[in-house]
Short mmCIF file of C-alpha atoms in Angstrom, two decimals:
data_model
loop_
_atom_site.label_atom_id
_atom_site.label_comp_id
_atom_site.label_asym_id
_atom_site.label_seq_id
_atom_site.Cartn_x
_atom_site.Cartn_y
_atom_site.Cartn_z
CA UNK A 1 99.57 45.07 113.30
CA UNK A 2 97.89 47.67 115.59
CA UNK A 3 97.34 51.19 114.23
CA UNK A 4 99.90 53.63 115.53
CA UNK A 5 97.34 56.00 116.92
CA UNK A 6 95.34 53.27 118.55
CA UNK A 7 98.49 51.93 120.12
CA UNK A 8 99.37 55.40 121.58
CA UNK A 9 95.80 55.75 122.96
CA UNK A 10 96.15 52.35 124.62
CA UNK A 11 99.54 53.19 126.11
CA UNK A 12 98.26 56.42 127.49
CA UNK A 13 95.29 54.71 129.11
CA UNK A 14 97.60 52.06 130.68
CA UNK A 15 99.90 54.76 132.07
CA UNK A 16 96.92 56.66 133.66
CA UNK A 17 95.74 53.46 135.18
CA UNK A 18 99.12 52.59 136.48
CA UNK A 19 99.34 55.78 138.44
CA UNK A 20 96.47 54.55 140.54
CA UNK A 21 98.27 51.36 141.50
CA UNK A 22 100.68 53.11 143.85
CA UNK A 23 98.94 52.37 147.22
CA UNK A 24 98.19 48.76 146.33
CA UNK A 25 101.69 48.14 145.04
CA UNK A 26 103.25 49.78 148.12
CA UNK A 27 101.05 47.71 150.46
CA UNK A 28 101.86 44.49 148.72
CA UNK A 29 105.59 45.27 148.31
CA UNK A 30 105.74 45.67 152.07
CA UNK A 31 103.91 42.48 152.57
CA UNK A 32 106.24 40.65 150.05
CA UNK A 33 109.27 42.17 152.01
CA UNK A 34 107.84 40.73 155.26
CA UNK A 35 107.21 37.43 153.60
CA UNK A 36 110.14 36.91 151.62
CA UNK A 37 112.74 39.00 153.51
CA UNK A 38 115.57 40.27 151.55
CA UNK A 39 117.38 36.95 151.15
CA UNK A 40 114.62 35.78 148.60
CA UNK A 41 115.04 38.70 146.21
CA UNK A 42 115.35 36.14 143.27
CA UNK A 43 111.60 35.43 143.91
CA UNK A 44 110.63 38.93 142.99
CA UNK A 45 113.16 38.95 140.02
CA UNK A 46 111.65 35.88 138.73
CA UNK A 47 108.05 37.40 139.03
CA UNK A 48 109.21 40.41 137.07
CA UNK A 49 110.85 38.13 134.55
CA UNK A 50 107.69 36.11 134.00
CA UNK A 51 105.53 39.16 133.77
CA UNK A 52 107.78 40.91 131.25
CA UNK A 53 108.22 37.93 129.03
CA UNK A 54 104.81 36.28 129.26
CA UNK A 55 102.77 36.31 126.05
CA UNK A 56 99.65 35.26 127.91
CA UNK A 57 98.15 36.50 131.19
CA UNK A 58 97.33 32.94 132.20
CA UNK A 59 101.23 32.32 132.28
CA UNK A 60 101.53 34.92 135.05
CA UNK A 61 98.46 33.51 136.91
CA UNK A 62 99.79 29.88 136.79
CA UNK A 63 103.17 31.20 138.05
CA UNK A 64 101.73 33.02 141.00
CA UNK A 65 99.65 30.17 141.83
CA UNK A 66 102.40 27.65 141.78
CA UNK A 67 104.81 29.78 143.72
CA UNK A 68 102.23 30.56 146.50
CA UNK A 69 101.28 26.84 146.73
CA UNK A 70 104.89 25.61 146.88
CA UNK A 71 106.58 28.49 149.00
CA UNK A 72 105.33 29.27 152.53
CA UNK A 73 106.91 32.80 152.11
CA UNK A 74 104.50 33.61 149.49
CA UNK A 75 101.66 32.72 151.91
CA UNK A 76 103.03 34.76 154.81
CA UNK A 77 100.82 37.86 155.26
CA UNK A 78 98.65 36.32 152.32
CA UNK A 79 100.58 38.58 149.87
CA UNK A 80 100.70 35.86 147.14
CA UNK A 81 96.90 35.32 147.22
CA UNK A 82 96.30 39.08 147.29
CA UNK A 83 98.66 39.51 144.30
CA UNK A 84 96.72 36.82 142.33
CA UNK A 85 93.50 38.55 143.24
CA UNK A 86 94.69 41.86 142.08
CA UNK A 87 96.14 40.77 138.68
CA UNK A 88 93.12 38.47 137.89
CA UNK A 89 90.29 40.80 139.04
CA UNK A 90 91.26 44.33 139.48
CA UNK A 91 93.56 44.48 136.64
CA UNK A 92 91.09 42.55 134.47
CA UNK A 93 88.52 45.25 135.34
CA UNK A 94 91.02 47.93 134.46
CA UNK A 95 91.61 46.18 131.17
CA UNK A 96 87.94 46.02 130.47
CA UNK A 97 87.60 49.82 131.37
CA UNK A 98 90.46 50.70 129.00
CA UNK A 99 88.94 48.66 126.20
CA UNK A 100 85.51 50.28 126.59
CA UNK A 101 87.21 53.73 126.55
CA UNK A 102 89.38 53.29 123.52
CA UNK A 103 87.55 52.84 120.38
CA UNK A 104 88.86 49.76 118.41
CA UNK A 105 89.95 47.85 121.53
CA UNK A 106 88.12 44.68 122.47
CA UNK A 107 88.67 42.91 125.88
CA UNK A 108 88.37 39.44 124.17
CA UNK A 109 91.25 39.99 121.53
CA UNK A 110 94.91 39.94 121.21
CA UNK A 111 94.99 43.61 122.02
CA UNK A 112 92.93 42.91 125.00
CA UNK A 113 95.50 40.38 126.31
CA UNK A 114 98.26 42.94 125.57
CA UNK A 115 96.47 45.67 127.61
CA UNK A 116 96.14 43.18 130.46
CA UNK A 117 99.77 42.22 130.30
CA UNK A 118 101.09 45.79 130.20
CA UNK A 119 98.85 46.57 133.32
CA UNK A 120 100.42 43.47 135.05
CA UNK A 121 103.96 44.49 134.13
CA UNK A 122 103.38 48.09 135.38
CA UNK A 123 101.98 46.74 138.67
CA UNK A 124 104.71 44.14 139.25
CA UNK A 125 107.36 46.70 138.57
CA UNK A 126 106.06 49.07 141.14
CA UNK A 127 105.62 46.14 143.56
CA UNK A 128 109.27 45.20 142.98
CA UNK A 129 110.38 48.71 143.74
CA UNK A 130 108.31 48.95 146.89
CA UNK A 131 109.67 45.43 147.93
CA UNK A 132 113.28 46.74 147.46
CA UNK A 133 112.45 49.95 149.48
CA UNK A 134 110.87 47.91 152.31
CA UNK A 135 113.90 45.52 152.41
CA UNK A 136 116.27 48.43 152.64
CA UNK A 137 114.47 49.87 155.68
CA UNK A 138 114.30 46.36 157.32
CA UNK A 139 118.17 46.10 156.94
CA UNK A 140 118.62 49.44 158.46
CA UNK A 141 116.05 48.68 161.19
CA UNK A 142 114.47 51.91 160.71
CA UNK A 143 111.00 53.25 160.45
CA UNK A 144 109.67 54.27 156.91
CA UNK B 1 104.99 26.32 111.28
CA UNK B 2 101.96 28.10 112.73
CA UNK B 3 100.61 31.22 111.26
CA UNK B 4 100.46 34.45 113.24
CA UNK B 5 96.68 34.32 113.18
CA UNK B 6 96.82 30.78 114.63
CA UNK B 7 99.28 31.73 117.35
CA UNK B 8 96.81 34.59 118.34
CA UNK B 9 93.88 32.32 118.25
CA UNK B 10 95.66 29.80 120.46
CA UNK B 11 96.72 32.46 122.89
CA UNK B 12 93.16 33.68 123.26
CA UNK B 13 92.06 30.11 123.82
CA UNK B 14 94.70 29.55 126.39
CA UNK B 15 93.77 32.71 128.30
CA UNK B 16 90.08 32.25 127.84
CA UNK B 17 88.10 29.00 127.36
CA UNK B 18 90.97 26.60 128.30
CA UNK B 19 91.75 28.61 131.39
CA UNK B 20 88.04 28.58 132.53
CA UNK B 21 87.64 24.96 131.68
CA UNK B 22 90.62 24.03 133.83
CA UNK B 23 89.25 26.16 136.78
CA UNK B 24 85.86 24.28 136.43
CA UNK B 25 87.67 20.89 136.11
CA UNK B 26 89.79 21.50 139.06
CA UNK B 27 86.70 22.47 141.26
CA UNK B 28 84.88 19.30 140.12
CA UNK B 29 87.92 17.03 140.85
CA UNK B 30 89.35 18.71 143.85
CA UNK B 31 88.82 15.38 146.01
CA UNK B 32 91.80 13.73 144.36
CA UNK B 33 94.10 16.65 145.59
CA UNK B 34 93.90 14.99 149.07
CA UNK B 35 95.46 11.69 147.77
CA UNK B 36 99.04 10.87 148.59
CA UNK B 37 99.72 10.22 144.92
CA UNK B 38 98.40 13.49 143.79
CA UNK B 39 101.74 15.19 143.32
CA UNK B 40 103.22 12.39 141.19
CA UNK B 41 100.05 12.26 139.06
CA UNK B 42 100.06 15.96 138.33
CA UNK B 43 103.87 15.77 137.70
CA UNK B 44 103.30 12.98 135.23
CA UNK B 45 100.64 14.99 133.33
CA UNK B 46 102.92 18.03 133.16
CA UNK B 47 105.92 15.93 131.81
CA UNK B 48 103.72 14.56 129.03
CA UNK B 49 101.78 17.72 128.39
CA UNK B 50 103.97 19.15 125.55
CA UNK B 51 103.54 16.04 123.31
CA UNK B 52 99.91 15.35 122.43
CA UNK B 53 100.52 11.70 121.51
CA UNK B 54 102.33 10.99 124.80
CA UNK B 55 99.79 12.90 126.75
CA UNK B 56 96.83 11.00 125.40
CA UNK B 57 98.68 7.55 125.77
CA UNK B 58 99.51 8.52 129.41
CA UNK B 59 95.95 9.43 130.18
CA UNK B 60 94.54 6.24 128.35
CA UNK B 61 97.08 4.11 130.33
CA UNK B 62 95.99 5.57 133.58
CA UNK B 63 92.25 4.85 132.70
CA UNK B 64 93.45 1.13 132.12
CA UNK B 65 95.08 1.15 135.58
CA UNK B 66 91.74 2.45 137.02
CA UNK B 67 90.01 -0.46 135.45
CA UNK B 68 92.43 -2.77 136.97
CA UNK B 69 91.59 -0.99 140.36
CA UNK B 70 95.11 0.39 140.85
CA UNK B 71 94.05 4.03 140.74
CA UNK B 72 90.58 3.77 142.32
CA UNK B 73 90.72 7.28 143.81
CA UNK B 74 91.26 8.79 140.38
CA UNK B 75 88.45 7.06 138.61
CA UNK B 76 86.42 10.27 138.05
CA UNK B 77 89.56 12.34 137.45
CA UNK B 78 91.11 10.39 134.58
CA UNK B 79 87.74 9.60 132.92
CA UNK B 80 86.86 13.14 132.99
CA UNK B 81 90.39 14.11 131.68
CA UNK B 82 90.08 11.59 128.84
CA UNK B 83 86.82 13.21 127.89
CA UNK B 84 88.30 16.66 128.04
CA UNK B 85 91.31 15.81 125.97
CA UNK B 86 89.02 14.17 123.34
CA UNK B 87 87.14 17.42 123.25
CA UNK B 88 90.45 19.39 122.81
CA UNK B 89 91.38 17.04 119.85
CA UNK B 90 88.04 17.64 118.20
CA UNK B 91 88.29 21.39 118.57
CA UNK B 92 91.79 21.36 117.15
CA UNK B 93 90.76 19.47 114.20
CA UNK B 94 87.47 21.47 113.54
CA UNK B 95 88.77 24.86 114.24
CA UNK B 96 92.36 24.80 112.94
CA UNK B 97 92.91 22.02 110.44
CA UNK B 98 91.99 22.61 106.80
CA UNK B 99 89.56 20.21 105.12
CA UNK B 100 90.72 18.06 102.18
CA UNK B 101 93.95 16.85 103.59
CA UNK B 102 95.08 13.21 103.69
CA UNK B 103 94.51 11.19 106.88
CA UNK B 104 98.18 11.44 107.98
CA UNK B 105 98.28 15.17 107.30
CA UNK B 106 95.11 15.76 109.21
CA UNK B 107 96.43 13.75 112.08
CA UNK B 108 99.84 15.61 112.20
CA UNK B 109 98.20 18.98 112.08
CA UNK B 110 95.51 18.10 114.67
CA UNK B 111 98.35 16.74 116.90
CA UNK B 112 100.38 20.04 116.52
CA UNK B 113 97.45 22.23 117.52
CA UNK B 114 96.07 19.91 120.12
CA UNK B 115 99.43 19.68 121.74
CA UNK B 116 99.45 23.39 122.30
CA UNK B 117 95.87 23.47 123.72
CA UNK B 118 96.33 20.40 125.79
CA UNK B 119 99.62 21.75 127.27
CA UNK B 120 97.94 25.06 128.26
CA UNK B 121 94.94 23.08 129.80
CA UNK B 122 97.29 20.82 131.82
CA UNK B 123 99.35 23.72 133.10
CA UNK B 124 96.31 25.63 134.21
CA UNK B 125 94.77 22.62 135.81
CA UNK B 126 98.07 21.73 137.65
CA UNK B 127 98.45 25.30 138.99
CA UNK B 128 94.85 25.57 140.04
CA UNK B 129 94.75 22.16 141.81
CA UNK B 130 98.07 22.85 143.58
CA UNK B 131 96.51 26.26 144.56
CA UNK B 132 93.21 24.62 145.93
CA UNK B 133 95.22 22.12 147.86
CA UNK B 134 97.73 24.31 149.42
CA UNK B 135 96.40 27.71 149.61
CA UNK B 136 92.55 27.57 149.68
CA UNK B 137 92.07 24.32 151.54
CA UNK B 138 94.69 25.31 154.19
CA UNK B 139 93.65 28.85 154.41
#
């Protein structure tokens, strides 16, 4: 069981990194809205569900790959491949940065997996919000 | 019942070595993704993946079909997969199963751990090969 202070330091670092996701999440959220439109909202809900319940980062990676391969709307605008690249590379780098910052955290450990999953959940949550916002403006036909 | 420590070790394997190995395997065997039977073969592997004994029987059966030249395009794929699964079985026994058990106990425990490792490997492999076929190849 993780030490309480270590956990708090980890959570703080994840929150600080998550603040930096805004622009990427906004860009991908808009692309997802263009690709999926608003009648495929269940796809984003399913993505959030997988991210929030996964015990391994590879579960999320496999889900994104399979959805992108099977559904053309995940490939429209290449948002599916960009999402995969972000969670496998950028968030992995963020995980490594957090683990090197916080003493007692190792990238290749259960805690490292937890950090990476937390980052994925934060990002996917932001992406989902930007998707909903973009869909709302698409419905109204207005500019953002 | 697996211990918390074993569950953690299996998660680390699934996210680490097994994922990397599946990526490499998919790259080496990407040719079969173009075959018309590819979807059925991958679906078959995924169906059997959760049960180690069924998975290994399926792969051995497919290897027999290759020898009867019914699955020629998959010669390299199923031979390499049999080798990979043998390796997973050995890792399961060497890394997770305590020494000094009876033959049956060893076999049962090996099966339990190998099942989880094999299942993770097949899931990663299926996702990556689909990805390579539909996304990377088609741009």
